[in-house]
Coordinates of N, CA and C in Angstrom, one line a residue:
M10 N 3.9 18.5 -2.1 CA 4.8 17.4 -1.0 C 3.2 16.4 -1.1
K11 N 1.8 16.6 -0.7 CA 0.9 15.3 -0.6 C 1.1 14.5 -1.7
K12 N 1.5 14.4 -3.0 CA 1.7 13.7 -4.3 C 2.6 12.8 -3.5
T13 N 3.9 13.6 -3.4 CA 4.9 12.8 -2.7 C 4.7 11.7 -2.0
A14 N 4.3 12.4 -1.3 CA 3.8 11.4 0.2 C 3.0 10.1 -0.4
L15 N 1.9 10.5 -0.8 CA 1.0 9.3 -1.7 C 1.6 8.4 -2.5
A16 N 2.4 9.0 -3.6 CA 3.8 8.1 -3.9 C 4.6 7.2 -3.0
L17 N 4.9 7.7 -2.4 CA 5.9 6.7 -1.5 C 5.0 5.6 -0.8
C18 N 3.9 6.1 -0.1 CA 2.7 5.1 0.1 C 2.8 4.0 -0.7
L19 N 1.9 4.5 -1.8 CA 2.0 3.0 -2.8 C 2.9 2.7 -3.3
A20 N 4.0 3.1 -3.8 CA 4.9 2.2 -3.8 C 5.5 1.4 -3.1
A21 N 5.6 2.2 -1.7 CA 5.9 1.1 -0.4 C 5.3 0.2 0.1
F22 N 3.9 0.2 -0.5 CA 2.7 -0.4 0.4 C 3.0 -1.8 -1.0
S23 N 2.8 -1.6 -2.2 CA 3.3 -2.5 -3.3 C 4.1 -3.4 -3.1
A24 N 4.8 -2.7 -3.0 CA 6.8 -3.6 -3.1 C 6.3 -4.5 -2.2
S25 N 5.8 -4.0 -0.5 CA 6.7 -5.1 0.4 C 4.9 -6.0 0.2
V26 N 3.8 -5.8 -0.5 CA 2.5 -6.8 -0.8 C 3.2 -7.6 -1.5
T27 N 3.6 -7.3 -2.7 CA 3.9 -7.9 -3.9 C 5.3 -8.9 -3.4
L28 N 6.0 -8.8 -2.6 CA 7.2 -9.5 -1.9 C 6.1 -10.6 -0.9
S29 N 5.4 -10.2 -0.3 CA 4.3 -10.7 0.5 C 3.8 -12.2 0.3
V30 N 3.1 -11.2 -1.3 CA 2.7 -12.6 -2.0 C 3.9 -13.7 -2.2
A31 N 5.2 -13.1 -3.2 CA 5.6 -14.4 -4.0 C 5.9 -14.9 -2.5
Q32 N 6.4 -15.2 -0.9 CA 7.0 -15.4 -0.4 C 5.1 -16.7 -0.2
A33 N 4.7 -16.4 0.1 CA 3.3 -16.9 0.6 C 2.9 -18.1 -1.1
D34 N 3.2 -17.1 -1.9 CA 2.6 -17.6 -3.5 C 3.2 -17.8 -4.1
P35 N 4.5 -18.8 -4.2 CA 5.3 -17.9 -6.2 C 3.9 -18.2 -7.1
A36 N 3.6 -19.2 -7.5 CA 2.8 -19.4 -8.3 C 1.9 -17.6 -8.6
A37 N 1.5 -17.3 -7.8 CA 1.3 -15.7 -7.6 C 2.1 -15.0 -8.8
M38 N 2.9 -15.0 -8.7 CA 3.9 -13.9 -9.5 C 4.4 -14.2 -10.4
Q39 N 3.4 -15.0 -11.5 CA 3.9 -15.4 -12.7 C 3.7 -13.8 -13.4
P40 N 4.1 -13.8 -14.6 CA 3.8 -12.6 -15.3 C 2.7 -12.1 -15.0
Q41 N 3.2 -10.6 -13.9 CA 2.1 -10.5 -13.8 C 1.3 -9.2 -15.3
Q42 N 0.2 -9.4 -14.7 CA -1.1 -9.1 -15.7 C -1.8 -8.0 -14.7
Q43 N -1.6 -7.0 -15.0 CA -2.5 -5.9 -13.9 C -4.1 -6.3 -13.9
Q44 N -4.4 -6.4 -12.5 CA -5.5 -6.9 -12.2 C -6.6 -5.4 -12.4
Q45 N -7.7 -5.7 -12.9 CA -8.6 -4.6 -13.4 C -9.6 -4.4 -12.5
V46 N -9.8 -3.8 -11.4 CA -10.5 -3.2 -10.2 C -11.5 -2.3 -11.1
E47 N -12.5 -2.2 -10.8 CA -13.9 -1.8 -10.9 C -13.4 -0.4 -10.0
I48 N -13.4 0.8 -9.8 CA -12.7 1.3 -9.4 C -14.8 2.6 -9.0
T49 N -15.2 2.3 -7.8 CA -16.1 2.8 -7.3 C -16.1 3.7 -6.7
E50 N -16.7 4.8 -5.7 CA -16.7 5.7 -4.7 C -16.2 4.8 -3.4
A51 N -17.5 3.6 -3.5 CA -16.7 2.8 -2.4 C -15.3 2.0 -2.3
K52 N -14.9 1.7 -3.3 CA -13.8 0.8 -3.6 C -12.6 2.4 -3.6
L53 N -13.0 3.4 -3.6 CA -11.4 4.4 -3.6 C -11.5 5.0 -2.1
L54 N -13.7 4.8 -1.1 CA -13.0 4.9 0.2 C -12.5 4.2 1.2
Q55 N -11.8 2.9 0.6 CA -11.8 1.5 1.5 C -10.2 2.0 0.9
F56 N -9.8 2.0 -0.7 CA -8.3 2.6 -0.4 C -7.8 3.5 0.0
T57 N -8.6 4.5 0.7 CA -7.9 6.1 1.2 C -7.6 5.4 2.9
M58 N -8.7 4.8 3.2 CA -8.3 4.6 4.7 C -7.4 3.2 4.8
A59 N -7.1 2.3 3.7 CA -5.7 2.0 3.8 C -4.9 2.6 4.0
M60 N -4.9 3.1 2.2 CA -3.7 4.7 2.6 C -3.3 4.8 3.5
D61 N -4.2 5.4 4.2 CA -3.8 6.6 5.2 C -3.7 5.6 6.2
A62 N -4.1 4.2 6.7 CA -3.6 4.0 7.5 C -1.9 2.8 7.7
I63 N -1.9 2.5 6.5 CA -0.2 2.5 5.9 C 0.6 3.0 6.0
G64 N 0.5 4.7 5.2 CA 1.5 5.4 5.8 C 1.0 5.7 7.6
E65 N 0.6 5.8 8.3 CA 0.9 5.4 9.9 C 1.4 4.5 10.3
I66 N 1.7 3.3 9.9 CA 2.3 1.8 9.7 C 3.7 2.7 9.6
G67 N 4.2 2.8 8.0 CA 5.1 3.4 7.8 C 6.0 4.6 9.1
A68 N 5.2 5.1 9.1 CA 5.8 6.4 10.5 C 6.0 5.5 11.5
K69 N 4.9 4.6 12.1 CA 5.7 4.2 12.8 C 7.0 3.3 12.9
Y70 N 7.1 2.6 12.3 CA 8.4 1.7 11.8 C 9.6 2.2 11.5
E71 N 9.2 3.7 10.8 CA 10.6 4.0 10.3 C 11.8 4.6 11.0
A72 N 11.6 4.9 12.5 CA 12.7 5.1 13.3 C 13.7 3.6 13.7
E73 N 12.2 3.0 14.4 CA 12.4 1.8 14.7 C 14.1 0.4 13.3
F74 N 13.0 1.3 11.9 CA 13.8 0.4 11.2 C 15.3 0.8 11.1
Q75 N 15.2 2.5 11.0 CA 16.4 3.5 10.4 C 17.7 2.8 12.0
S76 N 17.1 2.7 12.7 CA 18.3 2.1 14.5 C 18.2 0.8 14.9
A77 N 17.9 -0.1 13.5 CA 18.5 -1.6 13.3 C 19.7 -1.7 13.8
E78 N 20.1 -2.7 14.3 CA 21.5 -2.6 14.6 C 22.1 -3.8 14.1
S79 N 21.0 -4.8 13.2 CA 21.9 -5.8 12.2 C 20.6 -6.3 10.8
A80 N 21.0 -6.2 10.2 CA 20.6 -6.3 8.9 C 19.3 -8.0 9.5
E81 N 19.2 -8.4 10.4 CA 18.4 -9.5 11.0 C 17.7 -8.7 11.6
Q82 N 17.6 -8.1 11.8 CA 16.0 -7.1 12.9 C 16.0 -6.1 12.1
A83 N 17.0 -5.4 10.7 CA 15.8 -4.4 10.2 C 14.8 -5.4 9.3
Q84 N 15.3 -6.7 8.5 CA 14.5 -7.1 7.9 C 12.7 -8.0 8.9
Q85 N 13.4 -8.3 10.4 CA 12.0 -8.3 11.4 C 11.1 -7.3 11.5
I86 N 11.7 -6.3 12.1 CA 10.6 -5.1 11.1 C 9.8 -4.8 9.9
Q87 N 11.1 -4.9 8.6 CA 10.0 -4.9 8.2 C 8.7 -5.5 8.1
Q88 N 9.2 -7.0 8.2 CA 8.6 -8.3 8.1 C 7.3 -7.5 8.7
Q89 N 7.1 -7.2 10.5 CA 6.2 -6.7 10.6 C 5.3 -6.0 11.0
A90 N 6.2 -5.2 10.1 CA 5.6 -3.8 9.4 C 5.0 -4.1 8.3
Q91 N 4.9 -5.2 7.4 CA 4.2 -5.4 6.0 C 2.9 -6.6 6.4
N92 N 3.4 -7.1 7.9 CA 2.6 -7.7 8.3 C 0.8 -6.9 8.7
E93 N 1.7 -5.7 9.2 CA -0.2 -4.7 9.6 C -0.3 -4.2 8.3
M94 N 0.7 -3.8 7.5 CA -0.2 -3.0 5.7 C -1.4 -4.0 5.4
V95 N -0.7 -5.4 5.8 CA -1.2 -6.1 4.7 C -2.6 -6.1 5.5
E96 N -2.6 -6.6 6.8 CA -3.8 -6.3 7.7 C -4.8 -5.2 7.7
A97 N -4.0 -3.7 7.7 CA -4.9 -2.7 7.5 C -5.7 -2.9 6.1
V98 N -5.2 -3.4 5.5 CA -6.2 -3.2 3.5 C -7.1 -4.7 4.1
E99 N -7.0 -5.1 4.6 CA -8.5 -6.6 5.0 C -8.9 -5.8 6.0
S100 N -8.5 -4.6 6.4 CA -8.9 -4.1 7.6 C -10.3 -3.4 7.0
A101 N -9.6 -2.5 6.2 CA -11.0 -2.2 4.9 C -11.5 -2.3 4.1
G102 N -11.4 -3.6 3.7 CA -12.2 -4.5 3.1 C -12.2 -5.1 1.4
L103 N -10.5 -4.4 1.7 CA -9.8 -5.1 -0.1 C -8.8 -5.8 0.0
T104 N -8.8 -6.5 -1.2 CA -6.8 -8.1 -1.0 C -6.3 -7.3 -0.9
A105 N -5.1 -7.3 -0.6 CA -4.0 -7.3 -1.4 C -3.6 -6.6 -2.7
A106 N -3.9 -7.5 -3.9 CA -4.5 -7.6 -5.4 C -5.4 -6.4 -5.9
E107 N -6.0 -6.0 -5.4 CA -7.1 -4.9 -5.2 C -7.2 -3.9 -4.9
Y108 N -6.0 -3.3 -3.9 CA -5.5 -2.3 -3.4 C -4.0 -1.8 -4.1
N109 N -3.0 -2.9 -4.6 CA -2.2 -3.3 -5.8 C -2.2 -2.0 -7.4
A110 N -4.4 -3.1 -7.5 CA -4.4 -2.8 -9.1 C -5.2 -1.1 -8.8
I111 N -5.3 -0.7 -7.6 CA -5.7 0.7 -7.9 C -4.6 1.6 -7.7
A112 N -3.7 1.2 -7.0 CA -2.0 1.8 -7.0 C -1.8 2.2 -8.0
Q113 N -1.8 0.9 -8.8 CA -0.7 1.1 -10.0 C -1.6 2.2 -10.8
Q114 N -3.1 1.9 -11.1 CA -4.1 2.7 -12.0 C -3.6 4.6 -11.1
A115 N -3.6 4.4 -9.9 CA -3.0 5.6 -9.4 C -2.4 6.6 -10.0
Q116 N -0.7 6.2 -10.1 CA 0.5 5.8 -10.3 C 0.3 6.2 -11.7
Q117 N -0.6 6.1 -12.7 CA -0.9 5.8 -14.2 C -1.9 7.4 -14.5
D118 N -3.0 7.7 -13.4 CA -4.3 8.5 -14.0 C -3.7 9.4 -12.5
E119 N -3.7 10.4 -13.4 CA -3.8 11.8 -12.5 C -4.6 12.2 -12.2
E120 N -6.4 11.7 -12.5 CA -7.2 12.2 -12.5 C -7.4 11.8 -11.0
L121 N -7.2 10.4 -11.3 CA -7.4 9.1 -10.4 C -6.8 9.0 -9.2
R122 N -5.2 9.8 -8.8 CA -4.7 10.2 -8.1 C -4.9 10.9 -7.3
D123 N -5.9 12.6 -8.0 CA -6.2 14.0 -7.4 C -7.7 13.2 -6.4
R124 N -8.4 12.5 -7.0 CA -9.4 11.8 -6.4 C -9.1 10.8 -5.1
I125 N -8.3 10.3 -5.0 CA -7.4 9.7 -3.7 C -7.2 11.0 -2.7
L126 N -6.5 11.8 -3.6 CA -5.5 12.9 -2.6 C -7.1 13.6 -1.6
S127 N -8.2 13.7 -2.8 CA -8.8 14.4 -2.2 C -10.0 13.8 -0.9
M128 N -9.6 12.6 -1.1 CA -10.6 11.6 -0.2 C -9.6 11.5 1.4
S129 N -8.0 11.2 0.9 CA -7.2 11.0 2.1 C -7.6 11.9 3.4
R130 N -7.5 11.4 4.5 CA -7.0 12.5 5.5 C -6.1 12.8 5.7
A131 N -5.3 12.6 4.7 CA -3.6 13.1 4.9 C -4.0 14.9 3.9
D132 N -5.1 14.6 3.0 CA -5.7 15.5 2.9 C -6.0 17.3 3.7
S133 N -6.6 17.0 4.4 CA -7.9 17.4 4.7 C -6.8 18.4 6.2

């Protein structure tokens, strides 16, 4: 169950940040080469802090998003949530690109995923 929650957090944020970056800087969306981030314990701690915050933000906005009365209202709620997610990542000390790179690596590396889960508040 926790692995599913982790996967959903990673995918949701990665997609939302990719969209935000594309809107802010279309040149940044050239054919993607996965950014390699040296994954130190400090980076993992920052990542898990950001991931936990993103999970809380997602939960906070989920009901609002589901009860949106129009596509425009849903888009506004989604944008607000995305902005808060980016702020959470930056407050944790990572850039959105670093967060996405670690998330992509975690999706492909079960050992890394397990390390992240063991550090996450959600696993305690």
